[in-house]
Structure formats: C-alpha cells, structure tokens
N, CA, C and O atoms as a MOPAC input file, in Angstrom:
PM7 MOZYME 1SCF
protein

 N    106.85200 1   134.13500 1    93.84400 1
 C    107.87400 1   133.11600 1    93.80100 1
 C    109.14400 1   133.69900 1    93.16000 1
 O    109.98500 1   134.26900 1    93.85500 1
 N    109.28100 1   133.55200 1    91.81400 1
 C    110.41600 1   134.13600 1    91.11000 1
 C    109.91600 1   135.32500 1    90.31000 1
 O    108.73000 1   135.42100 1    89.99200 1
 N    110.79600 1   136.19600 1    89.99900 1
 C    110.44300 1   137.30900 1    89.13500 1
 C    111.41000 1   137.33200 1    87.96400 1
 O    112.63000 1   137.33400 1    88.13000 1
 N    110.82700 1   137.34900 1    86.78000 1
 C    111.62900 1   137.38700 1    85.56600 1
 C    111.19300 1   138.61800 1    84.78900 1
 O    110.01600 1   138.79300 1    84.47500 1
 N    112.13700 1   139.44100 1    84.49600 1
 C    111.89400 1   140.67100 1    83.72500 1
 C    110.72400 1   141.45400 1    84.30700 1
 O    109.91400 1   142.01800 1    83.57100 1
 N    110.64500 1   141.48200 1    85.60200 1
 C    109.62500 1   142.28300 1    86.24800 1
 C    108.26400 1   141.64100 1    86.31700 1
 O    107.31700 1   142.28700 1    86.76600 1
 N    108.11600 1   140.38800 1    85.89100 1
 C    106.80800 1   139.71100 1    85.93600 1
 C    106.82400 1   138.64900 1    87.02300 1
 O    107.86700 1   138.07000 1    87.32500 1
 N    105.71300 1   138.41300 1    87.57800 1
 C    105.55800 1   137.36700 1    88.58000 1
 C    105.41100 1   136.02600 1    87.86500 1
 O    104.59700 1   135.91200 1    86.94900 1
 N    106.16800 1   135.02000 1    88.25500 1
 C    106.14500 1   133.70700 1    87.58700 1
 C    105.21200 1   132.73300 1    88.28400 1
 O    105.18000 1   131.55500 1    87.92500 1
 N    104.47400 1   133.17700 1    89.24200 1
 C    103.58600 1   132.27800 1    89.97500 1
 C    102.49700 1   131.69400 1    89.06800 1
 O    102.21000 1   130.49900 1    89.13500 1
 N    101.89900 1   132.52100 1    88.23200 1
 C    100.80600 1   132.06000 1    87.36700 1
 C    101.27900 1   131.00800 1    86.34600 1
 O    100.62100 1   129.97400 1    86.23000 1
 N    102.38500 1   131.21100 1    85.59700 1
 C    102.83500 1   130.16000 1    84.66500 1
 C    103.22200 1   128.86200 1    85.37200 1
 O    102.94000 1   127.77600 1    84.86600 1
 N    103.85700 1   128.96500 1    86.52400 1
 C    104.21900 1   127.73600 1    87.25100 1
 C    102.98600 1   127.00100 1    87.75500 1
 O    102.94700 1   125.77100 1    87.76100 1
 N    101.97800 1   127.76100 1    88.18000 1
 C    100.72900 1   127.13700 1    88.61000 1
 C    100.05500 1   126.41700 1    87.44100 1
 O     99.51200 1   125.32600 1    87.61300 1
 N    100.09100 1   127.03100 1    86.24800 1
 C     99.50700 1   126.41100 1    85.05700 1
 C    100.26100 1   125.11600 1    84.70500 1
 O     99.63800 1   124.10900 1    84.37000 1
 N    101.60200 1   125.14500 1    84.78100 1
 C    102.40900 1   123.95200 1    84.48400 1
 C    102.11900 1   122.84700 1    85.49200 1
 O    101.99500 1   121.67800 1    85.12400 1
 N    102.01100 1   123.22100 1    86.77000 1
 C    101.72500 1   122.22900 1    87.81500 1
 C    100.33300 1   121.60700 1    87.61700 1
 O    100.15300 1   120.40400 1    87.80800 1
 N     99.36000 1   122.42900 1    87.23800 1
 C     97.99700 1   121.93100 1    86.99800 1
 C     97.99700 1   120.95900 1    85.81900 1
 O     97.39300 1   119.88800 1    85.88100 1
 N     98.67700 1   121.34600 1    84.75400 1
 C     98.75200 1   120.46900 1    83.57500 1
 C     99.45000 1   119.15600 1    83.94300 1
 O     99.01000 1   118.08200 1    83.53400 1
 N    100.54400 1   119.24500 1    84.71800 1
 C    101.29400 1   118.05000 1    85.13600 1
 C    100.40800 1   117.12400 1    85.97300 1
 O    100.39800 1   115.91200 1    85.76100 1
 N     99.66400 1   117.70100 1    86.92800 1
 C     98.77800 1   116.88500 1    87.75900 1
 C     97.63200 1   116.29100 1    86.96000 1
 O     97.19400 1   115.17600 1    87.24100 1
 N     97.13400 1   117.03300 1    85.95300 1
 C     96.01400 1   116.54700 1    85.14400 1
 C     96.42900 1   115.34900 1    84.29100 1
 O     95.59100 1   114.52200 1    83.93000 1
 N     97.71300 1   115.25500 1    83.97100 1
 C     98.17800 1   114.15700 1    83.12100 1
 C     98.77600 1   113.01200 1    83.92000 1
 O     99.48300 1   112.18100 1    83.35000 1
 N     98.52100 1   112.94100 1    85.20100 1
 C     99.05500 1   111.89200 1    86.06200 1
 C     98.62900 1   110.50300 1    85.58300 1
 O     99.44900 1   109.58500 1    85.54900 1
 N     97.34700 1   110.33800 1    85.21200 1
 C     96.85600 1   109.02700 1    84.76000 1
 C     97.53900 1   108.58600 1    83.46500 1
 O     97.77100 1   107.39500 1    83.25700 1
 N     97.85900 1   109.54900 1    82.59600 1
 C     98.54300 1   109.21600 1    81.34300 1
 C     99.96000 1   108.73900 1    81.64200 1
 O    100.42300 1   107.76200 1    81.05500 1
 N    100.64600 1   109.42100 1    82.54700 1
 C    101.99700 1   108.99100 1    82.91700 1
 C    101.98000 1   107.60700 1    83.53800 1
 O    102.85700 1   106.78800 1    83.26500 1
 N    100.98200 1   107.34400 1    84.37500 1
 C    100.87700 1   106.02100 1    85.00500 1
 C    100.64700 1   104.93600 1    83.94900 1
 O    101.20700 1   103.84200 1    84.03000 1
 N     99.81000 1   105.26200 1    82.95700 1
 C     99.55000 1   104.29700 1    81.89000 1
 C    100.82200 1   104.00300 1    81.09700 1
 O    101.12900 1   102.84500 1    80.81400 1
 N    101.55900 1   105.05600 1    80.73800 1
 C    102.79300 1   104.85700 1    79.99200 1
 C    103.84100 1   104.12400 1    80.82200 1
 O    104.61500 1   103.33200 1    80.28500 1
 N    103.87000 1   104.38200 1    82.11800 1
 C    104.79500 1   103.66800 1    82.98200 1
 C    104.46400 1   102.18200 1    83.02200 1
 O    105.36300 1   101.34200 1    82.97200 1
 N    103.16500 1   101.85100 1    83.11400 1
 C    102.76600 1   100.44100 1    83.10200 1
 C    103.13500 1    99.77700 1    81.78500 1
 O    103.61900 1    98.64500 1    81.76600 1
 N    102.90500 1   100.48200 1    80.68800 1
 C    103.27200 1    99.91200 1    79.38900 1
 C    104.76900 1    99.67200 1    79.31000 1
 O    105.20900 1    98.62800 1    78.82900 1
 N    105.54600 1   100.62300 1    79.77300 1
 C    106.98600 1   100.47100 1    79.74500 1
 C    107.42700 1    99.28300 1    80.59700 1
 O    108.26500 1    98.48500 1    80.17800 1
 N    106.84900 1    99.17300 1    81.80600 1
 C    107.20900 1    98.04700 1    82.67600 1
 C    106.83200 1    96.72000 1    82.04700 1
 O    107.60000 1    95.75900 1    82.09000 1
 N    105.62700 1    96.67500 1    81.45400 1
 C    105.20400 1    95.43300 1    80.81400 1
 C    106.12600 1    95.07600 1    79.65500 1
 O    106.45400 1    93.90600 1    79.45900 1
 N    106.53600 1    96.06300 1    78.89900 1
 C    107.34900 1    95.80100 1    77.70900 1
 C    108.80200 1    95.47700 1    78.05900 1
 O    109.35000 1    94.49300 1    77.56100 1
 N    109.42300 1    96.28100 1    78.89700 1
 C    110.84800 1    96.12300 1    79.13800 1
 C    111.16100 1    95.23300 1    80.33200 1
 O    112.09900 1    94.43700 1    80.27800 1
 N    110.40000 1    95.35500 1    81.39500 1
 C    110.71400 1    94.57000 1    82.58100 1
 C    110.27400 1    93.11600 1    82.42800 1
 O    110.83300 1    92.23000 1    83.07500 1
 N    109.28500 1    92.86300 1    81.58500 1
 C    108.86600 1    91.47500 1    81.40800 1
 C    109.92200 1    90.66900 1    80.66000 1
 O    109.88400 1    89.43900 1    80.67800 1
 N    110.85800 1    91.33900 1    80.00800 1
 C    111.95000 1    90.61700 1    79.35200 1
 C    112.85300 1    89.93300 1    80.36700 1
 O    113.59700 1    89.01300 1    80.02800 1
 N    112.78500 1    90.38400 1    81.60600 1
 C    113.59000 1    89.77900 1    82.65700 1
 C    112.89300 1    88.57200 1    83.28400 1
 O    113.51200 1    87.81900 1    84.03500 1
 N    111.61800 1    88.38900 1    82.97900 1
 C    110.85800 1    87.27300 1    83.54400 1
 C    111.21400 1    85.97500 1    82.83100 1
 O    111.89500 1    85.97400 1    81.80500 1
 N    110.73600 1    84.87100 1    83.40200 1
 C    110.86300 1    83.59700 1    82.71300 1
 C    109.96100 1    83.62000 1    81.48100 1
 O    108.97700 1    84.35700 1    81.42500 1
 N    110.31400 1    82.81000 1    80.51400 1
 C    109.56800 1    82.80100 1    79.26100 1
 C    108.09200 1    82.49200 1    79.46900 1
 O    107.23500 1    83.04500 1    78.78000 1
 N    107.79600 1    81.60700 1    80.42200 1
 C    106.40100 1    81.21300 1    80.60000 1
 C    105.56100 1    82.34200 1    81.18000 1
 O    104.33600 1    82.31600 1    81.06500 1
 N    106.19700 1    83.33400 1    81.80200 1
 C    105.46100 1    84.46600 1    82.35500 1
 C    105.38400 1    85.63700 1    81.39100 1
 O    104.63300 1    86.58500 1    81.62100 1
 N    106.15200 1    85.57700 1    80.31600 1
 C    106.16600 1    86.68400 1    79.36600 1
 C    104.88400 1    86.70200 1    78.54900 1
 O    104.32900 1    85.65000 1    78.23200 1
 N    104.41700 1    87.88900 1    78.21200 1
 C    103.32500 1    87.95900 1    77.24100 1
 C    103.82900 1    87.45400 1    75.89300 1
 O    105.01700 1    87.55600 1    75.58800 1
 N    102.93100 1    86.91900 1    75.10200 1
 C    103.32600 1    86.30300 1    73.84000 1
 C    103.99500 1    87.30900 1    72.90700 1
 O    104.97200 1    86.97300 1    72.23700 1
 N    103.48200 1    88.53700 1    72.85600 1
 C    104.06300 1    89.50800 1    71.93300 1
 C    105.47900 1    89.88700 1    72.35300 1
 O    106.27400 1    90.30300 1    71.51100 1
 N    105.80800 1    89.75400 1    73.62300 1
 C    107.17700 1    90.00200 1    74.07700 1
 C    108.04100 1    88.78300 1    73.78700 1
 O    109.20200 1    88.91100 1    73.39800 1
 N    107.47200 1    87.61200 1    73.97700 1
 C    108.20000 1    86.37800 1    73.71500 1
 C    108.62200 1    86.31200 1    72.24800 1
 O    109.68100 1    85.77500 1    71.92400 1
 N    107.79400 1    86.85500 1    71.37500 1
 C    108.10300 1    86.85200 1    69.94400 1
 C    109.31400 1    87.71700 1    69.62900 1
 O    109.98500 1    87.49900 1    68.62000 1
 N    109.60100 1    88.69700 1    70.48200 1
 C    110.72200 1    89.59000 1    70.22200 1
 C    112.05600 1    88.95400 1    70.55600 1
 O    113.09400 1    89.40300 1    70.07000 1
 N    112.04500 1    87.91500 1    71.37800 1
 C    113.31400 1    87.30700 1    71.76000 1
 C    113.94900 1    86.62300 1    70.56400 1
 O    113.26000 1    86.20500 1    69.63300 1
 N    115.26600 1    86.51400 1    70.59900 1
 C    115.99800 1    86.01500 1    69.43200 1
 C    115.71000 1    84.55600 1    69.13300 1
 O    115.65400 1    84.16700 1    67.96700 1
 N    115.52600 1    83.74600 1    70.15700 1
 C    115.42200 1    82.30500 1    69.95300 1
 C    113.99700 1    81.84600 1    69.70300 1
 O    113.76600 1    80.64700 1    69.55000 1
 N    113.05500 1    82.73800 1    69.65600 1
 C    111.66600 1    82.33200 1    69.48600 1
 C    111.37500 1    82.06700 1    68.01400 1
 O    111.70000 1    82.88200 1    67.15100 1
 N    110.77000 1    80.94100 1    67.73900 1
 C    110.38200 1    80.61500 1    66.37400 1
 C    108.92700 1    81.03500 1    66.20100 1
 O    108.04900 1    80.56600 1    66.92500 1
 N    108.67700 1    81.91900 1    65.23900 1
 C    107.33800 1    82.44600 1    65.08400 1
 C    106.36100 1    81.34900 1    64.68400 1
 O    105.28500 1    81.23500 1    65.27200 1
 N    106.71300 1    80.56000 1    63.71600 1
 C    105.83900 1    79.47500 1    63.27100 1
 C    106.48300 1    78.16300 1    63.68200 1
 O    107.46600 1    77.72900 1    63.08200 1
 N    105.93800 1    77.55000 1    64.68100 1
 C    106.50100 1    76.29800 1    65.16600 1
 C    105.95000 1    75.16000 1    64.32800 1
 O    104.74900 1    75.08600 1    64.06700 1
 N    106.82300 1    74.29300 1    63.91900 1
 C    106.44200 1    73.14400 1    63.11700 1
 C    106.75200 1    71.89600 1    63.93700 1
 O    107.92100 1    71.56400 1    64.13500 1
 N    105.71600 1    71.19700 1    64.42100 1
 C    105.98400 1    70.03400 1    65.26800 1
 C    106.77600 1    68.94600 1    64.54300 1
 O    107.58500 1    68.25300 1    65.16000 1
 N    106.54900 1    68.79400 1    63.24900 1
 C    107.29900 1    67.79500 1    62.49000 1
 C    108.78000 1    68.15100 1    62.46400 1
 O    109.63500 1    67.28500 1    62.64600 1
 N    109.08000 1    69.42000 1    62.24000 1
 C    110.47800 1    69.85200 1    62.23200 1
 C    111.10000 1    69.68300 1    63.61400 1
 O    112.27000 1    69.31600 1    63.72600 1
 N    110.32900 1    69.94500 1    64.66500 1
 C    110.84700 1    69.75900 1    66.01600 1
 C    111.16200 1    68.29100 1    66.27500 1
 O    112.19200 1    67.96700 1    66.86700 1
 N    110.27200 1    67.40100 1    65.83000 1
 C    110.52400 1    65.97200 1    66.00500 1
 C    111.74400 1    65.53300 1    65.20700 1
 O    112.55700 1    64.74400 1    65.68800 1
 N    111.86800 1    66.04400 1    63.99500 1
 C    113.02900 1    65.69100 1    63.17600 1
 C    114.31100 1    66.22300 1    63.79500 1
 O    115.35300 1    65.56900 1    63.74100 1
 N    114.23400 1    67.40100 1    64.37800 1
 C    115.42100 1    67.96400 1    65.03800 1
 C    115.82100 1    67.10300 1    66.22500 1
 O    117.00800 1    66.95700 1    66.51500 1
 N    114.83900 1    66.53400 1    66.91400 1
 C    115.15500 1    65.66500 1    68.04300 1
 C    115.71100 1    64.32300 1    67.56300 1
 O    116.53000 1    63.70700 1    68.24500 1
 N    115.27000 1    63.87700 1    66.39800 1
 C    115.73200 1    62.59100 1    65.87700 1
 C    117.10200 1    62.67300 1    65.21200 1
 O    117.80200 1    61.66600 1    65.10400 1
 N    117.48200 1    63.85300 1    64.77200 1
 C    118.72500 1    63.99300 1    64.01300 1
 C    119.94800 1    63.48400 1    64.77200 1
 O    120.73400 1    62.73600 1    64.18900 1
 N    120.15600 1    63.85300 1    66.05900 1
 C    121.32500 1    63.30900 1    66.76100 1
 C    121.29600 1    61.79000 1    66.87400 1
 O    122.33400 1    61.13500 1    66.79500 1
 N    120.10300 1    61.23600 1    67.06000 1
 C    119.97900 1    59.78700 1    67.13500 1
 C    120.35200 1    59.14800 1    65.80100 1
 O    121.07000 1    58.14900 1    65.76000 1
 N    119.86100 1    59.72700 1    64.72000 1
 C    120.18200 1    59.18300 1    63.39600 1
 C    121.67300 1    59.30200 1    63.08900 1
 O    122.25500 1    58.40300 1    62.48200 1
 N    122.28500 1    60.39300 1    63.49900 1
 C    123.72600 1    60.55800 1    63.28700 1
 C    124.48900 1    59.49600 1    64.07300 1
 O    125.44800 1    58.91100 1    63.57000 1
 N    124.05800 1    59.25300 1    65.30400 1
 C    124.73300 1    58.23700 1    66.11800 1
 C    124.58700 1    56.85000 1    65.47100 1
 O    125.55400 1    56.09300 1    65.38600 1
 N    123.38000 1    56.53100 1    65.02000 1
 C    123.18000 1    55.23700 1    64.35400 1
 C    124.02200 1    55.13600 1    63.09400 1
 O    124.59400 1    54.08300 1    62.81100 1
 N    124.10400 1    56.21700 1    62.33900 1
 C    124.92300 1    56.19800 1    61.13100 1
 C    126.37800 1    55.90800 1    61.47300 1
 O    127.03100 1    55.11800 1    60.79200 1
 N    126.88400 1    56.53800 1    62.51800 1
 C    128.27200 1    56.29800 1    62.92300 1
 C    128.47100 1    54.85200 1    63.36300 1
 O    129.48200 1    54.23500 1    63.02700 1
 N    127.51200 1    54.30600 1    64.11500 1
 C    127.60400 1    52.90500 1    64.55900 1
 C    127.60400 1    51.97300 1    63.35400 1
 O    128.41000 1    51.04500 1    63.27700 1
 N    126.68900 1    52.22700 1    62.40600 1
 C    126.61200 1    51.36300 1    61.22500 1
 C    127.87300 1    51.48000 1    60.37100 1
 O    128.33900 1    50.47600 1    59.83200 1
 N    128.42700 1    52.66500 1    60.24000 1
 C    129.66900 1    52.81900 1    59.48000 1
 C    130.81800 1    52.07200 1    60.15300 1
 O    131.63700 1    51.44400 1    59.48300 1
 N    130.87100 1    52.14400 1    61.47500 1
 C    131.91600 1    51.43200 1    62.21100 1
 C    131.76400 1    49.92400 1    62.01400 1
 O    132.75000 1    49.22300 1    61.78500 1
 N    130.52900 1    49.42700 1    62.10400 1
 C    130.30700 1    47.99200 1    61.88000 1
 C    130.68400 1    47.60600 1    60.45400 1
 O    131.27900 1    46.55100 1    60.23500 1
 N    130.34200 1    48.45200 1    59.48100 1
 C    130.68800 1    48.15800 1    58.09000 1
 C    132.20600 1    48.13100 1    57.91300 1
 O    132.72700 1    47.28600 1    57.18500 1
 N    132.91700 1    49.04400 1    58.56600 1
 C    134.37600 1    49.03500 1    58.48800 1
 C    134.95400 1    47.77100 1    59.11100 1
 O    135.88700 1    47.17500 1    58.57400 1
 N    134.39300 1    47.36700 1    60.24900 1
 C    134.87500 1    46.14500 1    60.90000 1
 C    134.63100 1    44.92500 1    60.02000 1
 O    135.50200 1    44.06300 1    59.89500 1
 N    133.44600 1    44.84800 1    59.40900 1
 C    133.14700 1    43.72100 1    58.52500 1
 C    134.06300 1    43.71400 1    57.30600 1
 O    134.52200 1    42.65600 1    56.87400 1
 N    134.32700 1    44.89800 1    56.75200 1
 C    135.22500 1    44.98100 1    55.60200 1
 C    136.63300 1    44.53500 1    55.98400 1
 O    137.31200 1    43.86300 1    55.20700 1
 N    137.06700 1    44.91700 1    57.19000 1
 C    138.38500 1    44.50700 1    57.66900 1
 C    138.44700 1    42.98500 1    57.83500 1
 O    139.43000 1    42.35200 1    57.45100 1
 N    137.39000 1    42.40700 1    58.41100 1
 C    137.34500 1    40.94400 1    58.57000 1
 C    137.34000 1    40.25700 1    57.21200 1
 O    138.01900 1    39.24800 1    57.02700 1
 N    136.58000 1    40.79300 1    56.26000 1
 C    136.51400 1    40.19600 1    54.92700 1
 C    137.89200 1    40.21400 1    54.26400 1
 O    138.30200 1    39.22600 1    53.65300 1
 N    138.61000 1    41.34500 1    54.38400 1
 C    139.95800 1    41.41200 1    53.81100 1
 C    140.90400 1    40.41600 1    54.47700 1
 O    141.74300 1    39.81000 1    53.81100 1
 N    140.76500 1    40.24900 1    55.80100 1
 C    141.60500 1    39.27800 1    56.50300 1
 C    141.31700 1    37.86400 1    56.02000 1
 O    142.23500 1    37.06600 1    55.83200 1
 N    140.02800 1    37.55600 1    55.82000 1
 C    139.66300 1    36.22400 1    55.33200 1
 C    140.21000 1    36.01000 1    53.92300 1
 O    140.72000 1    34.93400 1    53.60900 1
 N    140.10600 1    37.02800 1    53.08000 1
 C    140.62200 1    36.91900 1    51.70700 1
 C    142.12900 1    36.70400 1    51.73600 1
 O    142.63800 1    35.85700 1    51.00200 1
 N    142.85700 1    37.45200 1    52.56700 1
 C    144.30300 1    37.27800 1    52.69000 1
 C    144.65400 1    35.87900 1    53.19300 1
 O    145.59100 1    35.24400 1    52.70800 1
 N    143.88000 1    35.41200 1    54.17500 1
 C    144.13500 1    34.06800 1    54.71900 1
 C    143.94200 1    33.00400 1    53.64200 1
 O    144.76400 1    32.09600 1    53.51500 1
 N    142.86000 1    33.10900 1    52.86400 1
 C    142.60500 1    32.14100 1    51.79500 1
 C    143.71000 1    32.20800 1    50.74100 1
 O    144.14800 1    31.18600 1    50.21400 1
 N    144.14500 1    33.41800 1    50.44800 1
 C    145.21200 1    33.57700 1    49.46100 1
 C    146.49800 1    32.88700 1    49.95000 1
 O    147.17600 1    32.21200 1    49.17500 1
 N    146.82800 1    33.06200 1    51.24000 1
 C    148.01300 1    32.40400 1    51.79500 1
 C    147.85600 1    30.88700 1    51.75900 1
 O    148.80300 1    30.16900 1    51.43700 1
 N    146.65400 1    30.39500 1    52.09100 1
 C    146.42700 1    28.94200 1    52.05300 1
 C    146.57100 1    28.40100 1    50.64000 1
 O    147.17400 1    27.34500 1    50.44800 1
 N    146.02800 1    29.10200 1    49.64200 1
 C    146.17400 1    28.64800 1    48.24500 1
 C    147.63500 1    28.63700 1    47.80900 1
 O    148.08400 1    27.71200 1    47.13300 1
 N    148.37400 1    29.67900 1    48.20500 1
 C    149.80400 1    29.70900 1    47.87000 1
 C    150.52800 1    28.53200 1    48.52100 1
 O    151.39100 1    27.90900 1    47.90300 1
 N    150.17200 1    28.23100 1    49.77400 1
 C    150.81100 1    27.10800 1    50.46800 1
 C    150.46100 1    25.79800 1    49.76900 1
 O    151.33000 1    24.94500 1    49.58800 1
 N    149.19800 1    25.62800 1    49.37400 1
 C    148.79600 1    24.40200 1    48.67200 1
 C    149.49800 1    24.29900 1    47.31900 1
 O    149.92900 1    23.21800 1    46.91900 1
 N    149.61000 1    25.42600 1    46.61800 1
 C    150.27400 1    25.42300 1    45.33300 1
 C    151.74700 1    25.02900 1    45.48700 1
 O    152.27800 1    24.26200 1    44.68400 1
 N    152.39600 1    25.55900 1    46.52100 1
 C    153.78700 1    25.19900 1    46.76600 1
 C    153.91900 1    23.72200 1    47.12500 1
 O    154.84600 1    23.04300 1    46.68300 1
 N    152.96600 1    23.23000 1    47.94200 1
 C    153.01600 1    21.81600 1    48.32900 1
 C    152.85100 1    20.93800 1    47.08400 1
 O    153.56100 1    19.94300 1    46.94400 1
 N    151.94000 1    21.28100 1    46.18800 1
 C    151.76500 1    20.49200 1    44.96400 1
 C    153.00500 1    20.57400 1    44.07900 1
 O    153.40800 1    19.58000 1    43.47500 1
 N    153.60000 1    21.74200 1    44.00200 1
 C    154.80300 1    21.92800 1    43.19300 1
 C    155.93900 1    21.08700 1    43.69700 1
 O    156.68800 1    20.50000 1    42.91600 1
 N    156.07200 1    21.02600 1    45.04600 1
 C    157.15700 1    20.22800 1    45.62500 1
 C    156.89800 1    18.73700 1    45.40300 1
 O    157.83900 1    17.98500 1    45.14800 1
 N    155.64800 1    18.30100 1    45.49500 1
 C    155.35100 1    16.90200 1    45.26900 1
 C    155.61400 1    16.50100 1    43.82000 1
 O    156.04300 1    15.38300 1    43.53700 1
 N    155.34900 1    17.42800 1    42.91600 1
 C    155.54100 1    17.11200 1    41.50100 1
 C    157.02600 1    17.14700 1    41.14700 1
 O    157.43900 1    16.43000 1    40.23600 1
 N    157.81000 1    17.91400 1    41.79900 1
 C    159.23500 1    18.00200 1    41.43600 1
 C    160.09100 1    17.45700 1    42.47500 1
 O    161.31400 1    17.45400 1    42.32900 1

C-alpha cells in the first residue's frame, strides 16, 4: 500500500482496521446512547425518558400537588381580591355621599330654624 521510511504499511493498517471492526458493537452502543440522550430532547415531553425530562429547565424535581393547586388558585384569589376591593371602594364612596347629603340637609334645617327664629 504505502511505504514509509522503507517499511510496508500494510500490516499496521490491517491491525487498525481489525481493531476498528472489532469495536463496531461498542460504537453502535455509544451511538444509541448519544441518540437517546441528545435526540430525545427534541421529542415531546411525554415521550422523553424521565432522566432526560429532569434535565430540562422547567421540570420540577419534587412535585407538590398542594403547591400546584395553590398556584392554580392564586390568580382566582387575586381576581376576587380586586373585585372585593372595588366593591369596598364603591361602598365607601356611597357612604361619603350619604354623609355629605345628611350634612347638607342638617345645614339647611339649621338655616331654616335660624330664619324662623329671627
């Protein structure tokens, strides 16, 4: 084949080729592992192996159903709080209007009594 420094390179190349062919099953195994590890990241979450799913950023290692329920309730509670605050503001506004109205009526009655007396 090739000659390097006067030596025939056929024997070393044959040894390398034999070693390469003998390790074919190892390469196939490593290729499968690589595909399972890296290519499964492109799959949907439900198809991913659990140990790969754990590597994703949004995965919670210890899921707490109570915390999940509370997280779902939080927007509802915030909305109710806003509704109740708005109702409280409206009631306070009505109460102030009623107080002002009563104050005006008392002033009018006081003036009417003052005019009758004088």
